[in-house]
mmCIF file with all atom_site columns, C-alpha atoms and ligand atoms in Angstrom:
data_model
loop_
_atom_site.group_PDB
_atom_site.id
_atom_site.type_symbol
_atom_site.label_atom_id
_atom_site.label_alt_id
_atom_site.label_comp_id
_atom_site.label_asym_id
_atom_site.label_entity_id
_atom_site.label_seq_id
_atom_site.pdbx_PDB_ins_code
_atom_site.Cartn_x
_atom_site.Cartn_y
_atom_site.Cartn_z
_atom_site.occupancy
_atom_site.B_iso_or_equiv
_atom_site.pdbx_formal_charge
_atom_site.auth_seq_id
_atom_site.auth_comp_id
_atom_site.auth_asym_id
_atom_site.auth_atom_id
_atom_site.pdbx_PDB_model_num
ATOM   1   C CA . MET A 1 1   ? -57.515 151.439 32.536 1.00 0.00 ? 1   MET A CA 1
ATOM   2   C CA . SER A 1 2   ? -60.955 152.974 33.081 1.00 0.00 ? 2   SER A CA 1
ATOM   3   C CA . LYS A 1 3   ? -61.273 156.353 34.753 1.00 0.00 ? 3   LYS A CA 1
ATOM   4   C CA . GLN A 1 4   ? -62.210 156.254 38.449 1.00 0.00 ? 4   GLN A CA 1
ATOM   5   C CA . PRO A 1 5   ? -65.711 157.746 38.869 1.00 0.00 ? 5   PRO A CA 1
ATOM   6   C CA . ARG A 1 6   ? -65.844 160.595 41.351 1.00 0.00 ? 6   ARG A CA 1
ATOM   7   C CA . ILE A 1 7   ? -68.261 162.840 43.184 1.00 0.00 ? 7   ILE A CA 1
ATOM   8   C CA . THR A 1 8   ? -67.530 166.326 41.884 1.00 0.00 ? 8   THR A CA 1
ATOM   9   C CA . ILE A 1 9   ? -67.978 169.328 44.186 1.00 0.00 ? 9   ILE A CA 1
ATOM   10  C CA . LEU A 1 10  ? -67.456 173.044 43.552 1.00 0.00 ? 10  LEU A CA 1
ATOM   11  C CA . PHE A 1 11  ? -67.338 175.594 46.384 1.00 0.00 ? 11  PHE A CA 1
ATOM   12  C CA . VAL A 1 12  ? -68.227 179.129 45.314 1.00 0.00 ? 12  VAL A CA 1
ATOM   13  C CA . CYS A 1 13  ? -68.070 182.563 46.956 1.00 0.00 ? 13  CYS A CA 1
ATOM   14  C CA . LEU A 1 14  ? -67.801 186.124 45.721 1.00 0.00 ? 14  LEU A CA 1
ATOM   15  C CA . GLY A 1 15  ? -64.023 186.481 45.443 1.00 0.00 ? 15  GLY A CA 1
ATOM   16  C CA . ASN A 1 16  ? -62.620 182.918 45.746 1.00 0.00 ? 16  ASN A CA 1
ATOM   17  C CA . ILE A 1 17  ? -59.923 184.250 48.058 1.00 0.00 ? 17  ILE A CA 1
ATOM   18  C CA . CYS A 1 18  ? -61.496 184.010 51.551 1.00 0.00 ? 18  CYS A CA 1
ATOM   19  C CA . ARG A 1 19  ? -64.314 181.462 52.078 1.00 0.00 ? 19  ARG A CA 1
ATOM   20  C CA . SER A 1 20  ? -64.340 179.022 49.144 1.00 0.00 ? 20  SER A CA 1
ATOM   21  C CA . PRO A 1 21  ? -60.559 178.316 49.213 1.00 0.00 ? 21  PRO A CA 1
ATOM   22  C CA . LEU A 1 22  ? -60.954 177.476 52.913 1.00 0.00 ? 22  LEU A CA 1
ATOM   23  C CA . ALA A 1 23  ? -63.924 175.204 52.107 1.00 0.00 ? 23  ALA A CA 1
ATOM   24  C CA . GLU A 1 24  ? -61.943 173.487 49.337 1.00 0.00 ? 24  GLU A CA 1
ATOM   25  C CA . GLY A 1 25  ? -58.934 172.927 51.613 1.00 0.00 ? 25  GLY A CA 1
ATOM   26  C CA . VAL A 1 26  ? -60.857 171.915 54.732 1.00 0.00 ? 26  VAL A CA 1
ATOM   27  C CA . PHE A 1 27  ? -63.218 169.520 52.938 1.00 0.00 ? 27  PHE A CA 1
ATOM   28  C CA . ARG A 1 28  ? -60.247 167.902 51.173 1.00 0.00 ? 28  ARG A CA 1
ATOM   29  C CA . GLU A 1 29  ? -58.546 167.492 54.563 1.00 0.00 ? 29  GLU A CA 1
ATOM   30  C CA . VAL A 1 30  ? -61.684 165.895 56.088 1.00 0.00 ? 30  VAL A CA 1
ATOM   31  C CA . LEU A 1 31  ? -61.773 163.437 53.160 1.00 0.00 ? 31  LEU A CA 1
ATOM   32  C CA . ARG A 1 32  ? -58.064 162.730 53.528 1.00 0.00 ? 32  ARG A CA 1
ATOM   33  C CA . GLU A 1 33  ? -58.607 161.880 57.212 1.00 0.00 ? 33  GLU A CA 1
ATOM   34  C CA . LYS A 1 34  ? -61.326 159.410 56.107 1.00 0.00 ? 34  LYS A CA 1
ATOM   35  C CA . GLY A 1 35  ? -59.171 157.920 53.319 1.00 0.00 ? 35  GLY A CA 1
ATOM   36  C CA . GLN A 1 36  ? -61.771 159.078 50.763 1.00 0.00 ? 36  GLN A CA 1
ATOM   37  C CA . GLU A 1 37  ? -59.964 161.843 48.908 1.00 0.00 ? 37  GLU A CA 1
ATOM   38  C CA . HIS A 1 38  ? -59.654 159.720 45.754 1.00 0.00 ? 38  HIS A CA 1
ATOM   39  C CA . LEU A 1 39  ? -63.457 159.373 45.535 1.00 0.00 ? 39  LEU A CA 1
ATOM   40  C CA . PHE A 1 40  ? -64.002 163.115 45.084 1.00 0.00 ? 40  PHE A CA 1
ATOM   41  C CA . GLU A 1 41  ? -62.971 165.922 42.793 1.00 0.00 ? 41  GLU A CA 1
ATOM   42  C CA . ILE A 1 42  ? -63.065 169.243 44.637 1.00 0.00 ? 42  ILE A CA 1
ATOM   43  C CA . ASP A 1 43  ? -62.542 172.757 43.335 1.00 0.00 ? 43  ASP A CA 1
ATOM   44  C CA . SER A 1 44  ? -63.511 176.315 44.193 1.00 0.00 ? 44  SER A CA 1
ATOM   45  C CA . ALA A 1 45  ? -64.355 179.386 42.142 1.00 0.00 ? 45  ALA A CA 1
ATOM   46  C CA . ALA A 1 46  ? -65.412 183.038 42.287 1.00 0.00 ? 46  ALA A CA 1
ATOM   47  C CA . LEU A 1 47  ? -68.479 184.846 41.024 1.00 0.00 ? 47  LEU A CA 1
ATOM   48  C CA . GLY A 1 48  ? -66.464 188.057 40.546 1.00 0.00 ? 48  GLY A CA 1
ATOM   49  C CA . ASP A 1 49  ? -63.319 188.445 38.438 1.00 0.00 ? 49  ASP A CA 1
ATOM   50  C CA . TRP A 1 50  ? -61.361 190.847 40.683 1.00 0.00 ? 50  TRP A CA 1
ATOM   51  C CA . HIS A 1 51  ? -58.902 188.313 42.078 1.00 0.00 ? 51  HIS A CA 1
ATOM   52  C CA . VAL A 1 52  ? -58.517 185.810 39.220 1.00 0.00 ? 52  VAL A CA 1
ATOM   53  C CA . GLY A 1 53  ? -55.056 184.226 39.297 1.00 0.00 ? 53  GLY A CA 1
ATOM   54  C CA . GLN A 1 54  ? -54.383 185.358 42.882 1.00 0.00 ? 54  GLN A CA 1
ATOM   55  C CA . ARG A 1 55  ? -53.541 183.194 45.897 1.00 0.00 ? 55  ARG A CA 1
ATOM   56  C CA . PRO A 1 56  ? -56.011 183.018 48.810 1.00 0.00 ? 56  PRO A CA 1
ATOM   57  C CA . ASP A 1 57  ? -56.255 186.015 51.140 1.00 0.00 ? 57  ASP A CA 1
ATOM   58  C CA . PRO A 1 58  ? -53.405 185.920 53.723 1.00 0.00 ? 58  PRO A CA 1
ATOM   59  C CA . ARG A 1 59  ? -56.006 185.945 56.527 1.00 0.00 ? 59  ARG A CA 1
ATOM   60  C CA . SER A 1 60  ? -57.573 182.722 55.174 1.00 0.00 ? 60  SER A CA 1
ATOM   61  C CA . VAL A 1 61  ? -54.129 181.194 54.697 1.00 0.00 ? 61  VAL A CA 1
ATOM   62  C CA . ALA A 1 62  ? -53.323 182.102 58.335 1.00 0.00 ? 62  ALA A CA 1
ATOM   63  C CA . ALA A 1 63  ? -56.626 180.683 59.663 1.00 0.00 ? 63  ALA A CA 1
ATOM   64  C CA . ALA A 1 64  ? -55.975 177.410 57.845 1.00 0.00 ? 64  ALA A CA 1
ATOM   65  C CA . ARG A 1 65  ? -52.381 177.342 59.094 1.00 0.00 ? 65  ARG A CA 1
ATOM   66  C CA . ARG A 1 66  ? -53.509 177.742 62.711 1.00 0.00 ? 66  ARG A CA 1
ATOM   67  C CA . HIS A 1 67  ? -55.339 174.444 62.182 1.00 0.00 ? 67  HIS A CA 1
ATOM   68  C CA . GLY A 1 68  ? -52.432 172.699 60.476 1.00 0.00 ? 68  GLY A CA 1
ATOM   69  C CA . LEU A 1 69  ? -53.619 173.161 56.904 1.00 0.00 ? 69  LEU A CA 1
ATOM   70  C CA . ASP A 1 70  ? -51.788 174.752 53.966 1.00 0.00 ? 70  ASP A CA 1
ATOM   71  C CA . ILE A 1 71  ? -54.100 176.357 51.377 1.00 0.00 ? 71  ILE A CA 1
ATOM   72  C CA . SER A 1 72  ? -51.480 178.782 50.018 1.00 0.00 ? 72  SER A CA 1
ATOM   73  C CA . GLY A 1 73  ? -51.053 176.867 46.748 1.00 0.00 ? 73  GLY A CA 1
ATOM   74  C CA . GLN A 1 74  ? -54.599 177.496 45.536 1.00 0.00 ? 74  GLN A CA 1
ATOM   75  C CA . LYS A 1 75  ? -55.306 180.031 42.779 1.00 0.00 ? 75  LYS A CA 1
ATOM   76  C CA . CYS A 1 76  ? -58.478 182.031 42.207 1.00 0.00 ? 76  CYS A CA 1
ATOM   77  C CA . ARG A 1 77  ? -60.571 181.289 39.135 1.00 0.00 ? 77  ARG A CA 1
ATOM   78  C CA . GLN A 1 78  ? -63.998 182.449 38.037 1.00 0.00 ? 78  GLN A CA 1
ATOM   79  C CA . VAL A 1 79  ? -67.074 180.216 37.632 1.00 0.00 ? 79  VAL A CA 1
ATOM   80  C CA . ASN A 1 80  ? -67.582 179.269 33.969 1.00 0.00 ? 80  ASN A CA 1
ATOM   81  C CA . PRO A 1 81  ? -70.583 177.793 32.096 1.00 0.00 ? 81  PRO A CA 1
ATOM   82  C CA . GLU A 1 82  ? -69.080 174.279 31.908 1.00 0.00 ? 82  GLU A CA 1
ATOM   83  C CA . ASP A 1 83  ? -68.955 174.130 35.734 1.00 0.00 ? 83  ASP A CA 1
ATOM   84  C CA . PHE A 1 84  ? -72.738 173.667 35.840 1.00 0.00 ? 84  PHE A CA 1
ATOM   85  C CA . ARG A 1 85  ? -72.486 170.474 33.762 1.00 0.00 ? 85  ARG A CA 1
ATOM   86  C CA . HIS A 1 86  ? -69.266 169.143 35.291 1.00 0.00 ? 86  HIS A CA 1
ATOM   87  C CA . PHE A 1 87  ? -69.948 169.459 39.028 1.00 0.00 ? 87  PHE A CA 1
ATOM   88  C CA . ASP A 1 88  ? -72.587 167.298 40.772 1.00 0.00 ? 88  ASP A CA 1
ATOM   89  C CA . LEU A 1 89  ? -72.842 169.694 43.717 1.00 0.00 ? 89  LEU A CA 1
ATOM   90  C CA . ILE A 1 90  ? -72.212 173.440 43.621 1.00 0.00 ? 90  ILE A CA 1
ATOM   91  C CA . PHE A 1 91  ? -72.169 175.108 47.032 1.00 0.00 ? 91  PHE A CA 1
ATOM   92  C CA . GLY A 1 92  ? -72.600 178.851 47.508 1.00 0.00 ? 92  GLY A CA 1
ATOM   93  C CA . MET A 1 93  ? -71.499 180.356 50.819 1.00 0.00 ? 93  MET A CA 1
ATOM   94  C CA . ASP A 1 94  ? -74.302 182.932 51.150 1.00 0.00 ? 94  ASP A CA 1
ATOM   95  C CA . ARG A 1 95  ? -77.682 183.707 49.621 1.00 0.00 ? 95  ARG A CA 1
ATOM   96  C CA . GLY A 1 96  ? -76.223 186.356 47.319 1.00 0.00 ? 96  GLY A CA 1
ATOM   97  C CA . ASN A 1 97  ? -73.927 183.667 45.887 1.00 0.00 ? 97  ASN A CA 1
ATOM   98  C CA . ILE A 1 98  ? -76.927 181.355 45.427 1.00 0.00 ? 98  ILE A CA 1
ATOM   99  C CA . ARG A 1 99  ? -78.946 184.018 43.575 1.00 0.00 ? 99  ARG A CA 1
ATOM   100 C CA . ARG A 1 100 ? -76.077 184.668 41.179 1.00 0.00 ? 100 ARG A CA 1
ATOM   101 C CA . LEU A 1 101 ? -75.376 180.979 40.650 1.00 0.00 ? 101 LEU A CA 1
ATOM   102 C CA . GLN A 1 102 ? -79.071 180.271 39.946 1.00 0.00 ? 102 GLN A CA 1
ATOM   103 C CA . HIS A 1 103 ? -79.047 183.116 37.435 1.00 0.00 ? 103 HIS A CA 1
ATOM   104 C CA . LEU A 1 104 ? -75.941 181.755 35.667 1.00 0.00 ? 104 LEU A CA 1
ATOM   105 C CA . ALA A 1 105 ? -76.952 178.065 35.754 1.00 0.00 ? 105 ALA A CA 1
ATOM   106 C CA . PRO A 1 106 ? -78.681 176.494 32.728 1.00 0.00 ? 106 PRO A CA 1
ATOM   107 C CA . PRO A 1 107 ? -82.225 175.692 33.998 1.00 0.00 ? 107 PRO A CA 1
ATOM   108 C CA . ASP A 1 108 ? -81.729 171.918 34.038 1.00 0.00 ? 108 ASP A CA 1
ATOM   109 C CA . THR A 1 109 ? -78.655 172.277 36.300 1.00 0.00 ? 109 THR A CA 1
ATOM   110 C CA . ARG A 1 110 ? -80.180 174.590 38.939 1.00 0.00 ? 110 ARG A CA 1
ATOM   111 C CA . GLY A 1 111 ? -80.830 171.632 41.246 1.00 0.00 ? 111 GLY A CA 1
ATOM   112 C CA . ARG A 1 112 ? -77.075 171.221 41.678 1.00 0.00 ? 112 ARG A CA 1
ATOM   113 C CA . VAL A 1 113 ? -76.775 174.600 43.401 1.00 0.00 ? 113 VAL A CA 1
ATOM   114 C CA . HIS A 1 114 ? -77.138 174.617 47.204 1.00 0.00 ? 114 HIS A CA 1
ATOM   115 C CA . LEU A 1 115 ? -76.409 176.828 50.206 1.00 0.00 ? 115 LEU A CA 1
ATOM   116 C CA . PHE A 1 116 ? -73.423 175.075 51.809 1.00 0.00 ? 116 PHE A CA 1
ATOM   117 C CA . LEU A 1 117 ? -74.460 175.080 55.492 1.00 0.00 ? 117 LEU A CA 1
ATOM   118 C CA . GLU A 1 118 ? -78.075 174.271 54.663 1.00 0.00 ? 118 GLU A CA 1
ATOM   119 C CA . TYR A 1 119 ? -77.131 171.218 52.595 1.00 0.00 ? 119 TYR A CA 1
ATOM   120 C CA . ALA A 1 120 ? -74.474 169.995 55.036 1.00 0.00 ? 120 ALA A CA 1
ATOM   121 C CA . LEU A 1 121 ? -76.035 170.812 58.414 1.00 0.00 ? 121 LEU A CA 1
ATOM   122 C CA . GLY A 1 122 ? -79.737 171.170 57.622 1.00 0.00 ? 122 GLY A CA 1
ATOM   123 C CA . ARG A 1 123 ? -79.662 174.737 58.955 1.00 0.00 ? 123 ARG A CA 1
ATOM   124 C CA . PRO A 1 124 ? -80.592 177.582 56.576 1.00 0.00 ? 124 PRO A CA 1
ATOM   125 C CA . GLU A 1 125 ? -77.501 179.612 57.514 1.00 0.00 ? 125 GLU A CA 1
ATOM   126 C CA . GLU A 1 126 ? -74.827 181.433 55.523 1.00 0.00 ? 126 GLU A CA 1
ATOM   127 C CA . VAL A 1 127 ? -71.044 181.561 55.795 1.00 0.00 ? 127 VAL A CA 1
ATOM   128 C CA . PRO A 1 128 ? -70.763 185.363 56.113 1.00 0.00 ? 128 PRO A CA 1
ATOM   129 C CA . ASP A 1 129 ? -68.339 187.348 53.967 1.00 0.00 ? 129 ASP A CA 1
ATOM   130 C CA . PRO A 1 130 ? -65.290 188.096 56.193 1.00 0.00 ? 130 PRO A CA 1
ATOM   131 C CA . TYR A 1 131 ? -63.446 190.287 53.638 1.00 0.00 ? 131 TYR A CA 1
ATOM   132 C CA . TYR A 1 132 ? -63.956 193.581 55.551 1.00 0.00 ? 132 TYR A CA 1
ATOM   133 C CA . GLU A 1 133 ? -63.814 191.902 58.960 1.00 0.00 ? 133 GLU A CA 1
ATOM   134 C CA . ASP A 1 134 ? -61.098 190.981 61.491 1.00 0.00 ? 134 ASP A CA 1
ATOM   135 C CA . GLU A 1 135 ? -59.056 187.877 62.306 1.00 0.00 ? 135 GLU A CA 1
ATOM   136 C CA . GLU A 1 136 ? -61.768 186.566 64.668 1.00 0.00 ? 136 GLU A CA 1
ATOM   137 C CA . SER A 1 137 ? -64.251 186.549 61.765 1.00 0.00 ? 137 SER A CA 1
ATOM   138 C CA . PHE A 1 138 ? -61.862 184.401 59.713 1.00 0.00 ? 138 PHE A CA 1
ATOM   139 C CA . GLU A 1 139 ? -61.545 182.036 62.670 1.00 0.00 ? 139 GLU A CA 1
ATOM   140 C CA . ALA A 1 140 ? -65.365 181.821 62.929 1.00 0.00 ? 140 ALA A CA 1
ATOM   141 C CA . VAL A 1 141 ? -65.564 181.136 59.177 1.00 0.00 ? 141 VAL A CA 1
ATOM   142 C CA . TYR A 1 142 ? -62.984 178.372 59.559 1.00 0.00 ? 142 TYR A CA 1
ATOM   143 C CA . ARG A 1 143 ? -64.990 176.740 62.382 1.00 0.00 ? 143 ARG A CA 1
ATOM   144 C CA . MET A 1 144 ? -68.266 176.888 60.430 1.00 0.00 ? 144 MET A CA 1
ATOM   145 C CA . ILE A 1 145 ? -66.595 175.377 57.377 1.00 0.00 ? 145 ILE A CA 1
ATOM   146 C CA . ARG A 1 146 ? -64.929 172.620 59.412 1.00 0.00 ? 146 ARG A CA 1
ATOM   147 C CA . GLU A 1 147 ? -68.223 171.635 61.079 1.00 0.00 ? 147 GLU A CA 1
ATOM   148 C CA . ALA A 1 148 ? -70.072 171.698 57.739 1.00 0.00 ? 148 ALA A CA 1
ATOM   149 C CA . SER A 1 149 ? -67.316 169.752 55.964 1.00 0.00 ? 149 SER A CA 1
ATOM   150 C CA . GLU A 1 150 ? -67.491 166.946 58.528 1.00 0.00 ? 150 GLU A CA 1
ATOM   151 C CA . ALA A 1 151 ? -71.292 166.836 58.167 1.00 0.00 ? 151 ALA A CA 1
ATOM   152 C CA . LEU A 1 152 ? -71.044 166.932 54.364 1.00 0.00 ? 152 LEU A CA 1
ATOM   153 C CA . ALA A 1 153 ? -68.650 163.984 54.328 1.00 0.00 ? 153 ALA A CA 1
ATOM   154 C CA . GLU A 1 154 ? -71.147 162.072 56.536 1.00 0.00 ? 154 GLU A CA 1
ATOM   155 C CA . ARG A 1 155 ? -74.060 163.018 54.295 1.00 0.00 ? 155 ARG A CA 1
ATOM   156 C CA . LEU A 1 156 ? -72.176 161.842 51.193 1.00 0.00 ? 156 LEU A CA 1
ATOM   157 C CA . ALA A 1 157 ? -70.770 158.663 52.787 1.00 0.00 ? 157 ALA A CA 1
ATOM   158 C CA . GLU A 1 158 ? -73.331 156.366 51.108 1.00 0.00 ? 158 GLU A CA 1
ATOM   159 C CA . ARG A 1 159 ? -72.770 157.955 47.717 1.00 0.00 ? 159 ARG A CA 1
ATOM   160 C CA . ALA A 1 160 ? -68.986 157.738 48.181 1.00 0.00 ? 160 ALA A CA 1
ATOM   161 C CA . LEU A 1 161 ? -69.289 154.028 48.969 1.00 0.00 ? 161 LEU A CA 1
ATOM   162 C CA . SER A 1 162 ? -71.270 153.372 45.808 1.00 0.00 ? 162 SER A CA 1
ATOM   163 C CA . VAL A 1 163 ? -68.717 155.351 43.776 1.00 0.00 ? 163 VAL A CA 1
ATOM   164 C CA . CYS A 1 164 ? -66.008 153.223 45.389 1.00 0.00 ? 164 CYS A CA 1
ATOM   165 C CA . ARG A 1 165 ? -67.852 149.993 44.469 1.00 0.00 ? 165 ARG A CA 1
ATOM   166 C CA . SER A 1 166 ? -68.477 151.057 40.868 1.00 0.00 ? 166 SER A CA 1
ATOM   167 C CA . GLY A 1 167 ? -64.800 152.042 40.561 1.00 0.00 ? 167 GLY A CA 1
ATOM   168 C CA . GLN A 1 168 ? -63.748 148.624 41.805 1.00 0.00 ? 168 GLN A CA 1
ATOM   169 C CA . ALA A 1 169 ? -66.205 146.926 39.431 1.00 0.00 ? 169 ALA A CA 1
ATOM   170 C CA . SER A 1 170 ? -65.010 148.845 36.385 1.00 0.00 ? 170 SER A CA 1
ATOM   171 C CA . SER A 1 171 ? -61.333 148.334 37.230 1.00 0.00 ? 171 SER A CA 1
ATOM   172 C CA . THR A 1 172 ? -61.798 144.537 37.121 1.00 0.00 ? 172 THR A CA 1
ATOM   173 C CA . THR A 1 173 ? -63.642 144.475 33.777 1.00 0.00 ? 173 THR A CA 1
HETATM 174 P P1 . 4NP B 2 .   ? -64.813 185.744 49.512 1.00 0.00 ? 1   4NP B P1 1
HETATM 175 O O1 . 4NP B 2 .   ? -64.520 187.212 50.113 1.00 0.00 ? 1   4NP B O1 1
HETATM 176 O O2 . 4NP B 2 .   ? -66.049 185.903 48.645 1.00 0.00 ? 1   4NP B O2 1
HETATM 177 O O3 . 4NP B 2 .   ? -65.066 184.917 50.706 1.00 0.00 ? 1   4NP B O3 1
HETATM 178 O O4 . 4NP B 2 .   ? -63.575 185.352 48.730 1.00 0.00 ? 1   4NP B O4 1
HETATM 179 C C1 . 4NP B 2 .   ? -64.404 188.345 49.323 1.00 0.00 ? 1   4NP B C1 1
HETATM 180 C C2 . 4NP B 2 .   ? -63.204 188.607 48.672 1.00 0.00 ? 1   4NP B C2 1
HETATM 181 C C3 . 4NP B 2 .   ? -63.069 189.749 47.905 1.00 0.00 ? 1   4NP B C3 1
HETATM 182 C C4 . 4NP B 2 .   ? -64.133 190.620 47.798 1.00 0.00 ? 1   4NP B C4 1
HETATM 183 C C5 . 4NP B 2 .   ? -65.332 190.360 48.436 1.00 0.00 ? 1   4NP B C5 1
HETATM 184 C C6 . 4NP B 2 .   ? -65.471 189.212 49.200 1.00 0.00 ? 1   4NP B C6 1
HETATM 185 N N1 . 4NP B 2 .   ? -63.980 191.811 47.031 1.00 0.00 ? 1   4NP B N1 1
HETATM 186 O O5 . 4NP B 2 .   ? -64.925 192.632 47.022 1.00 0.00 ? 1   4NP B O5 1
HETATM 187 O O6 . 4NP B 2 .   ? -62.937 192.019 46.378 1.00 0.00 ? 1   4NP B O6 1
#
């Protein structure tokens, strides 16, 4: 049986314990609601190595839980060089993330790196780092990520359909 083609997406932030695990979980949930989860491969990663192997921050887990989502099973990992070849779209949460990703990316892969809200919503805005902030900041981060995830799924709908068609074609040959 041939392998189902997929759109591959990596969400990246500084620590991979607050913002990018929420983005991974929320975007997966949006896809699940649309019946499109199988058309995507989604992951998240950190620029820093401080929290590698750890579960998401309890404040992100709680924000997700307030909205009926469980992200507690995720585990922090660091961005690695292969990510720039494997993932079609690499989304940084803020401009500092983008600068570091552009620095790490092989030159021919730099076009895969985008600011998440800018790509999804067409607004040049950041998802601010909530690490030193309060519960309300985590709630605001959740809302931004939910809005952007819905817009991202819309933006990628055409591409998802063509992936779906090519998967159907290859599974019958
Ligand atoms: P994140 O938040 O990048 O959204 O996961 C942070 C988590 C940890 C640290 C900074 C930001 N830290 O400095 O350890």
